[in-house]
Structure formats: structure tokens, C-alpha cells
PDB file of C-alpha atoms in Angstrom:
ATOM      1  CA  MET A   1     -26.314   4.796  14.330  1.00  0.00           C
ATOM      2  CA  GLU A   2     -27.394   3.421  10.989  1.00  0.00           C
ATOM      3  CA  TYR A   3     -25.272   4.013   7.896  1.00  0.00           C
ATOM      4  CA  LYS A   4     -26.195   3.571   4.241  1.00  0.00           C
ATOM      5  CA  ILE A   5     -24.005   3.394   1.150  1.00  0.00           C
ATOM      6  CA  ARG A   6     -25.314   4.840  -2.091  1.00  0.00           C
ATOM      7  CA  LYS A   7     -24.045   6.076  -5.429  1.00  0.00           C
ATOM      8  CA  MET A   8     -22.778   9.621  -5.310  1.00  0.00           C
ATOM      9  CA  ASN A   9     -25.109  12.427  -6.471  1.00  0.00           C
ATOM     10  CA  PRO A  10     -23.954  15.779  -7.924  1.00  0.00           C
ATOM     11  CA  GLU A  11     -25.092  17.470  -4.695  1.00  0.00           C
ATOM     12  CA  ASP A  12     -22.573  15.361  -2.724  1.00  0.00           C
ATOM     13  CA  ASN A  13     -19.500  16.902  -4.398  1.00  0.00           C
ATOM     14  CA  SER A  14     -18.854  19.649  -1.851  1.00  0.00           C
ATOM     15  CA  ALA A  15     -19.335  17.389   1.194  1.00  0.00           C
ATOM     16  CA  VAL A  16     -17.008  14.700  -0.170  1.00  0.00           C
ATOM     17  CA  VAL A  17     -14.336  17.229  -1.161  1.00  0.00           C
ATOM     18  CA  ALA A  18     -14.481  18.787   2.311  1.00  0.00           C
ATOM     19  CA  ILE A  19     -14.035  15.362   3.955  1.00  0.00           C
ATOM     20  CA  ILE A  20     -11.086  14.475   1.709  1.00  0.00           C
ATOM     21  CA  ARG A  21      -9.316  17.806   2.150  1.00  0.00           C
ATOM     22  CA  HIS A  22      -9.890  17.834   5.932  1.00  0.00           C
ATOM     23  CA  ASN A  23      -8.379  14.355   6.279  1.00  0.00           C
ATOM     24  CA  LEU A  24      -5.361  15.249   4.171  1.00  0.00           C
ATOM     25  CA  GLU A  25      -4.804  18.463   6.139  1.00  0.00           C
ATOM     26  CA  MET A  26      -4.984  16.573   9.448  1.00  0.00           C
ATOM     27  CA  HIS A  27      -2.235  14.214   8.247  1.00  0.00           C
ATOM     28  CA  HIS A  28      -0.048  16.943   6.713  1.00  0.00           C
ATOM     29  CA  LEU A  29      -0.797  15.707   3.189  1.00  0.00           C
ATOM     30  CA  ASP A  30      -2.229  18.933   1.779  1.00  0.00           C
ATOM     31  CA  ILE A  31       0.808  18.957  -0.507  1.00  0.00           C
ATOM     32  CA  PRO A  32       1.448  18.602  -4.238  1.00  0.00           C
ATOM     33  CA  GLY A  33       1.518  14.977  -5.325  1.00  0.00           C
ATOM     34  CA  THR A  34      -1.640  14.065  -3.419  1.00  0.00           C
ATOM     35  CA  VAL A  35      -5.317  14.056  -4.382  1.00  0.00           C
ATOM     36  CA  TYR A  36      -5.595  17.357  -2.470  1.00  0.00           C
ATOM     37  CA  PHE A  37      -4.505  19.194  -5.604  1.00  0.00           C
ATOM     38  CA  ASP A  38      -6.174  16.979  -8.244  1.00  0.00           C
ATOM     39  CA  SER A  39      -7.825  19.168 -10.854  1.00  0.00           C
ATOM     40  CA  GLY A  40     -10.911  16.915 -10.922  1.00  0.00           C
ATOM     41  CA  LEU A  41     -11.436  16.716  -7.166  1.00  0.00           C
ATOM     42  CA  ASP A  42     -14.142  19.379  -7.143  1.00  0.00           C
ATOM     43  CA  ASN A  43     -16.038  17.475  -9.860  1.00  0.00           C
ATOM     44  CA  LEU A  44     -15.979  13.928  -8.493  1.00  0.00           C
ATOM     45  CA  TYR A  45     -19.511  13.116  -9.582  1.00  0.00           C
ATOM     46  CA  GLU A  46     -18.837  14.090 -13.181  1.00  0.00           C
ATOM     47  CA  ASN A  47     -15.472  12.309 -13.244  1.00  0.00           C
ATOM     48  CA  TYR A  48     -16.828   9.026 -11.900  1.00  0.00           C
ATOM     49  CA  SER A  49     -20.094   8.856 -13.830  1.00  0.00           C
ATOM     50  CA  ASN A  50     -18.514   8.544 -17.285  1.00  0.00           C
ATOM     51  CA  SER A  51     -18.250   4.757 -17.418  1.00  0.00           C
ATOM     52  CA  PRO A  52     -19.704   1.578 -15.888  1.00  0.00           C
ATOM     53  CA  LYS A  53     -16.075   0.550 -15.235  1.00  0.00           C
ATOM     54  CA  GLN A  54     -15.772   3.129 -12.444  1.00  0.00           C
ATOM     55  CA  GLY A  55     -17.846   4.685  -9.701  1.00  0.00           C
ATOM     56  CA  TYR A  56     -17.916   6.696  -6.514  1.00  0.00           C
ATOM     57  CA  TYR A  57     -20.140   5.973  -3.525  1.00  0.00           C
ATOM     58  CA  VAL A  58     -20.920   7.857  -0.359  1.00  0.00           C
ATOM     59  CA  ILE A  59     -21.854   6.616   3.062  1.00  0.00           C
ATOM     60  CA  THR A  60     -24.512   8.560   4.941  1.00  0.00           C
ATOM     61  CA  ASN A  61     -25.628   8.563   8.558  1.00  0.00           C
ATOM     62  CA  SER A  62     -29.199   8.255   9.809  1.00  0.00           C
ATOM     63  CA  ASP A  63     -29.721  11.991   9.154  1.00  0.00           C
ATOM     64  CA  ASP A  64     -28.689  11.407   5.496  1.00  0.00           C
ATOM     65  CA  ASN A  65     -25.514  13.462   5.970  1.00  0.00           C
ATOM     66  CA  VAL A  66     -22.511  12.315   3.944  1.00  0.00           C
ATOM     67  CA  VAL A  67     -19.867  10.996   6.356  1.00  0.00           C
ATOM     68  CA  GLY A  68     -17.490   9.432   3.851  1.00  0.00           C
ATOM     69  CA  GLY A  69     -16.937   7.917   0.473  1.00  0.00           C
ATOM     70  CA  ILE A  70     -14.991   5.508  -1.698  1.00  0.00           C
ATOM     71  CA  GLY A  71     -14.436   5.060  -5.408  1.00  0.00           C
ATOM     72  CA  PHE A  72     -12.826   2.873  -8.028  1.00  0.00           C
ATOM     73  CA  ALA A  73     -11.567   3.243 -11.571  1.00  0.00           C
ATOM     74  CA  GLU A  74      -9.549   1.155 -13.985  1.00  0.00           C
ATOM     75  CA  PHE A  75      -5.821   0.867 -13.271  1.00  0.00           C
ATOM     76  CA  PRO A  76      -4.476   0.061 -16.757  1.00  0.00           C
ATOM     77  CA  PRO A  77      -0.900  -0.868 -15.775  1.00  0.00           C
ATOM     78  CA  PHE A  78      -2.231  -4.091 -14.189  1.00  0.00           C
ATOM     79  CA  GLN A  79      -4.445  -6.421 -16.203  1.00  0.00           C
ATOM     80  CA  ASN A  80      -8.132  -6.566 -15.138  1.00  0.00           C
ATOM     81  CA  CYS A  81      -7.361  -4.320 -12.193  1.00  0.00           C
ATOM     82  CA  ALA A  82      -9.247  -1.440 -10.594  1.00  0.00           C
ATOM     83  CA  GLU A  83      -7.771   1.157  -8.299  1.00  0.00           C
ATOM     84  CA  LEU A  84      -9.502   1.664  -4.953  1.00  0.00           C
ATOM     85  CA  GLN A  85      -9.673   5.453  -4.672  1.00  0.00           C
ATOM     86  CA  LYS A  86     -10.475   8.185  -2.195  1.00  0.00           C
ATOM     87  CA  LEU A  87     -11.583   6.241   0.870  1.00  0.00           C
ATOM     88  CA  TYR A  88     -12.192   8.924   3.473  1.00  0.00           C
ATOM     89  CA  LEU A  89     -14.462   9.327   6.512  1.00  0.00           C
ATOM     90  CA  THR A  90     -15.391  12.213   8.773  1.00  0.00           C
ATOM     91  CA  ASP A  91     -13.797  12.099  12.217  1.00  0.00           C
ATOM     92  CA  SER A  92     -17.199  11.328  13.765  1.00  0.00           C
ATOM     93  CA  ALA A  93     -17.622   8.250  11.525  1.00  0.00           C
ATOM     94  CA  LYS A  94     -14.241   6.708  12.373  1.00  0.00           C
ATOM     95  CA  GLY A  95     -13.941   3.787  14.775  1.00  0.00           C
ATOM     96  CA  PHE A  96     -17.152   1.992  13.764  1.00  0.00           C
ATOM     97  CA  GLY A  97     -15.728  -0.390  11.138  1.00  0.00           C
ATOM     98  CA  LEU A  98     -17.034   1.709   8.250  1.00  0.00           C
ATOM     99  CA  GLY A  99     -13.691   1.602   6.425  1.00  0.00           C
ATOM    100  CA  TYR A 100     -13.941  -2.198   6.254  1.00  0.00           C
ATOM    101  CA  LYS A 101     -17.572  -1.959   5.166  1.00  0.00           C
ATOM    102  CA  LEU A 102     -16.686   0.470   2.366  1.00  0.00           C
ATOM    103  CA  ILE A 103     -13.782  -1.664   1.153  1.00  0.00           C
ATOM    104  CA  SER A 104     -15.944  -4.788   1.011  1.00  0.00           C
ATOM    105  CA  PHE A 105     -18.668  -2.843  -0.780  1.00  0.00           C
ATOM    106  CA  ILE A 106     -16.325  -1.356  -3.397  1.00  0.00           C
ATOM    107  CA  GLU A 107     -14.629  -4.697  -4.037  1.00  0.00           C
ATOM    108  CA  ASP A 108     -18.065  -6.117  -4.884  1.00  0.00           C
ATOM    109  CA  ARG A 109     -18.612  -3.227  -7.326  1.00  0.00           C
ATOM    110  CA  MET A 110     -15.183  -3.935  -8.858  1.00  0.00           C
ATOM    111  CA  LEU A 111     -16.109  -7.580  -9.383  1.00  0.00           C
ATOM    112  CA  GLU A 112     -19.442  -6.574 -10.930  1.00  0.00           C
ATOM    113  CA  ALA A 113     -17.519  -4.318 -13.340  1.00  0.00           C
ATOM    114  CA  GLY A 114     -15.361  -7.286 -14.388  1.00  0.00           C
ATOM    115  CA  TYR A 115     -12.167  -6.567 -12.463  1.00  0.00           C
ATOM    116  CA  LYS A 116     -10.150  -9.414 -10.946  1.00  0.00           C
ATOM    117  CA  ALA A 117      -7.795  -7.369  -8.750  1.00  0.00           C
ATOM    118  CA  SER A 118      -7.585  -4.153  -6.771  1.00  0.00           C
ATOM    119  CA  TYR A 119      -4.673  -1.737  -6.397  1.00  0.00           C
ATOM    120  CA  LEU A 120      -4.310   1.237  -4.083  1.00  0.00           C
ATOM    121  CA  GLU A 121      -1.753   3.812  -3.118  1.00  0.00           C
ATOM    122  CA  THR A 122      -1.498   5.589   0.213  1.00  0.00           C
ATOM    123  CA  HIS A 123       0.960   7.418   2.432  1.00  0.00           C
ATOM    124  CA  SER A 124       2.823   6.307   5.539  1.00  0.00           C
ATOM    125  CA  ASN A 125       1.192   9.224   7.452  1.00  0.00           C
ATOM    126  CA  LEU A 126      -2.126   7.353   7.131  1.00  0.00           C
ATOM    127  CA  GLN A 127      -1.358   4.512   9.546  1.00  0.00           C
ATOM    128  CA  ALA A 128      -5.018   3.780  10.390  1.00  0.00           C
ATOM    129  CA  ALA A 129      -5.785   3.379   6.682  1.00  0.00           C
ATOM    130  CA  ILE A 130      -2.760   1.135   6.163  1.00  0.00           C
ATOM    131  CA  HIS A 131      -3.935  -1.046   9.048  1.00  0.00           C
ATOM    132  CA  ILE A 132      -7.397  -1.380   7.495  1.00  0.00           C
ATOM    133  CA  TYR A 133      -5.983  -2.178   4.035  1.00  0.00           C
ATOM    134  CA  GLU A 134      -3.644  -4.854   5.379  1.00  0.00           C
ATOM    135  CA  LYS A 135      -6.376  -6.371   7.560  1.00  0.00           C
ATOM    136  CA  SER A 136      -8.612  -6.426   4.446  1.00  0.00           C
ATOM    137  CA  GLY A 137      -6.100  -8.624   2.620  1.00  0.00           C
ATOM    138  CA  TYR A 138      -4.084  -6.061   0.663  1.00  0.00           C
ATOM    139  CA  LEU A 139      -0.429  -6.936   0.193  1.00  0.00           C
ATOM    140  CA  LYS A 140       2.313  -4.327  -0.026  1.00  0.00           C
ATOM    141  CA  ILE A 141       4.020  -4.166  -3.428  1.00  0.00           C
ATOM    142  CA  GLU A 142       6.847  -2.225  -5.037  1.00  0.00           C
ATOM    143  CA  ARG A 143       6.027   1.248  -6.321  1.00  0.00           C
ATOM    144  CA  PRO A 144       4.580   0.942  -9.854  1.00  0.00           C
ATOM    145  CA  LYS A 145       6.201   3.319 -12.319  1.00  0.00           C
ATOM    146  CA  GLU A 146       2.713   4.605 -13.311  1.00  0.00           C
ATOM    147  CA  VAL A 147       1.878   6.153  -9.924  1.00  0.00           C
ATOM    148  CA  ALA A 148      -0.297   9.238 -10.447  1.00  0.00           C
ATOM    149  CA  HIS A 149       0.255  10.850  -7.039  1.00  0.00           C
ATOM    150  CA  GLY A 150       4.002  11.261  -6.615  1.00  0.00           C
ATOM    151  CA  ALA A 151       3.874  11.914  -2.867  1.00  0.00           C
ATOM    152  CA  MET A 152       2.428   8.462  -2.137  1.00  0.00           C
ATOM    153  CA  ASP A 153       4.869   5.984  -0.606  1.00  0.00           C
ATOM    154  CA  ASN A 154       2.847   2.804   0.091  1.00  0.00           C
ATOM    155  CA  PHE A 155       1.348   0.599  -2.622  1.00  0.00           C
ATOM    156  CA  TYR A 156      -0.964  -2.383  -2.232  1.00  0.00           C
ATOM    157  CA  TYR A 157      -2.511  -5.078  -4.390  1.00  0.00           C
ATOM    158  CA  LYS A 158      -5.231  -7.659  -3.784  1.00  0.00           C
ATOM    159  CA  ARG A 159      -6.569 -10.400  -6.015  1.00  0.00           C
ATOM    160  CA  LEU A 160     -10.361 -10.281  -5.761  1.00  0.00           C
ATOM    161  CA  SER A 161     -12.373 -13.440  -5.404  1.00  0.00           C
ATOM    162  CA  GLU A 162     -15.992 -14.088  -6.255  1.00  0.00           C
ATOM    163  CA  ALA A 163     -16.278 -16.653  -3.487  1.00  0.00           C
TER     164      ALA A 163
END
């Protein structure tokens, strides 16, 4: 199957939210302190289209159905750093290397926006995601005091390279 990555459209909001919430429910993370309850989750397009220093992208299958997404936004506690945000895939899109493809894609967008590093937070229930992050060069760090989602318990950092 062929997959394409494109900038999110307003019409993609409901599909992306459904994918995110389904994944969190499957991993028992439909709890306060996760993105599940973020007030802006239902308005991702609007929240990510405010600045060239952030963005959200979807990945679609050959039928142009949204099967996942990934975003980034500035992470002010670290200098010249973006936060990799909301990387989620449908169950049917897992196992094809799309997580790696999305991470590589979003890191390129981060570099284009002028960032030199990437930060992310995740939960120990998401072992497949942790594996992908570590294999993509992210290093585990101590919990920053500025963590937005209090239920998260794993924190990663990667210096981006233009090479």
C-alpha cells in the first residue's frame, strides 16, 4: 500500500482525534494528565496553523483515508528545541515502518523551522512507541519540570543534524 504525508486540513480533525483517543484507550491512557483530555485536541488544525514554528501532518493510505499523524511545536524550556507531538497510527497502519517515516519527516520540518533539537514525552504503557523513539536516536532524559502532561513518565531528547 502507498502512503502519503501531507499538511493537516480542517476536515482531518475528527479522524485524527479518533485515532489518538483510540490509541490512548487501548493502552489505558484515557486518563487526566494525557493528551486525551487536552482542551485543544478537537481543534488540532486551528491550534497548529497559527505559526510557521509548528505544524501537524497526516499520513493517508492509497484511498486517501487518514491513518495517522504527527506534529511539532516549540518547547521553550530547551533552547532551539521543538517538541515532537501526537504521533499516532491506526491499528491497520502499524507494522509497516510508518512511525519511523513520520519521525524522519517531522524532524526535517523542525530543521526547516530553525530548531536544532527535538524533545518528546511518552508513557511506559507505549512500549512500541518507546522502541521506535530509541531506535530513531532519542535519548532518555530526566523529567523536565515544565512537563505539560503530568501522567507521562518517559522523556526523550535528540539533537537534530542537517547532515
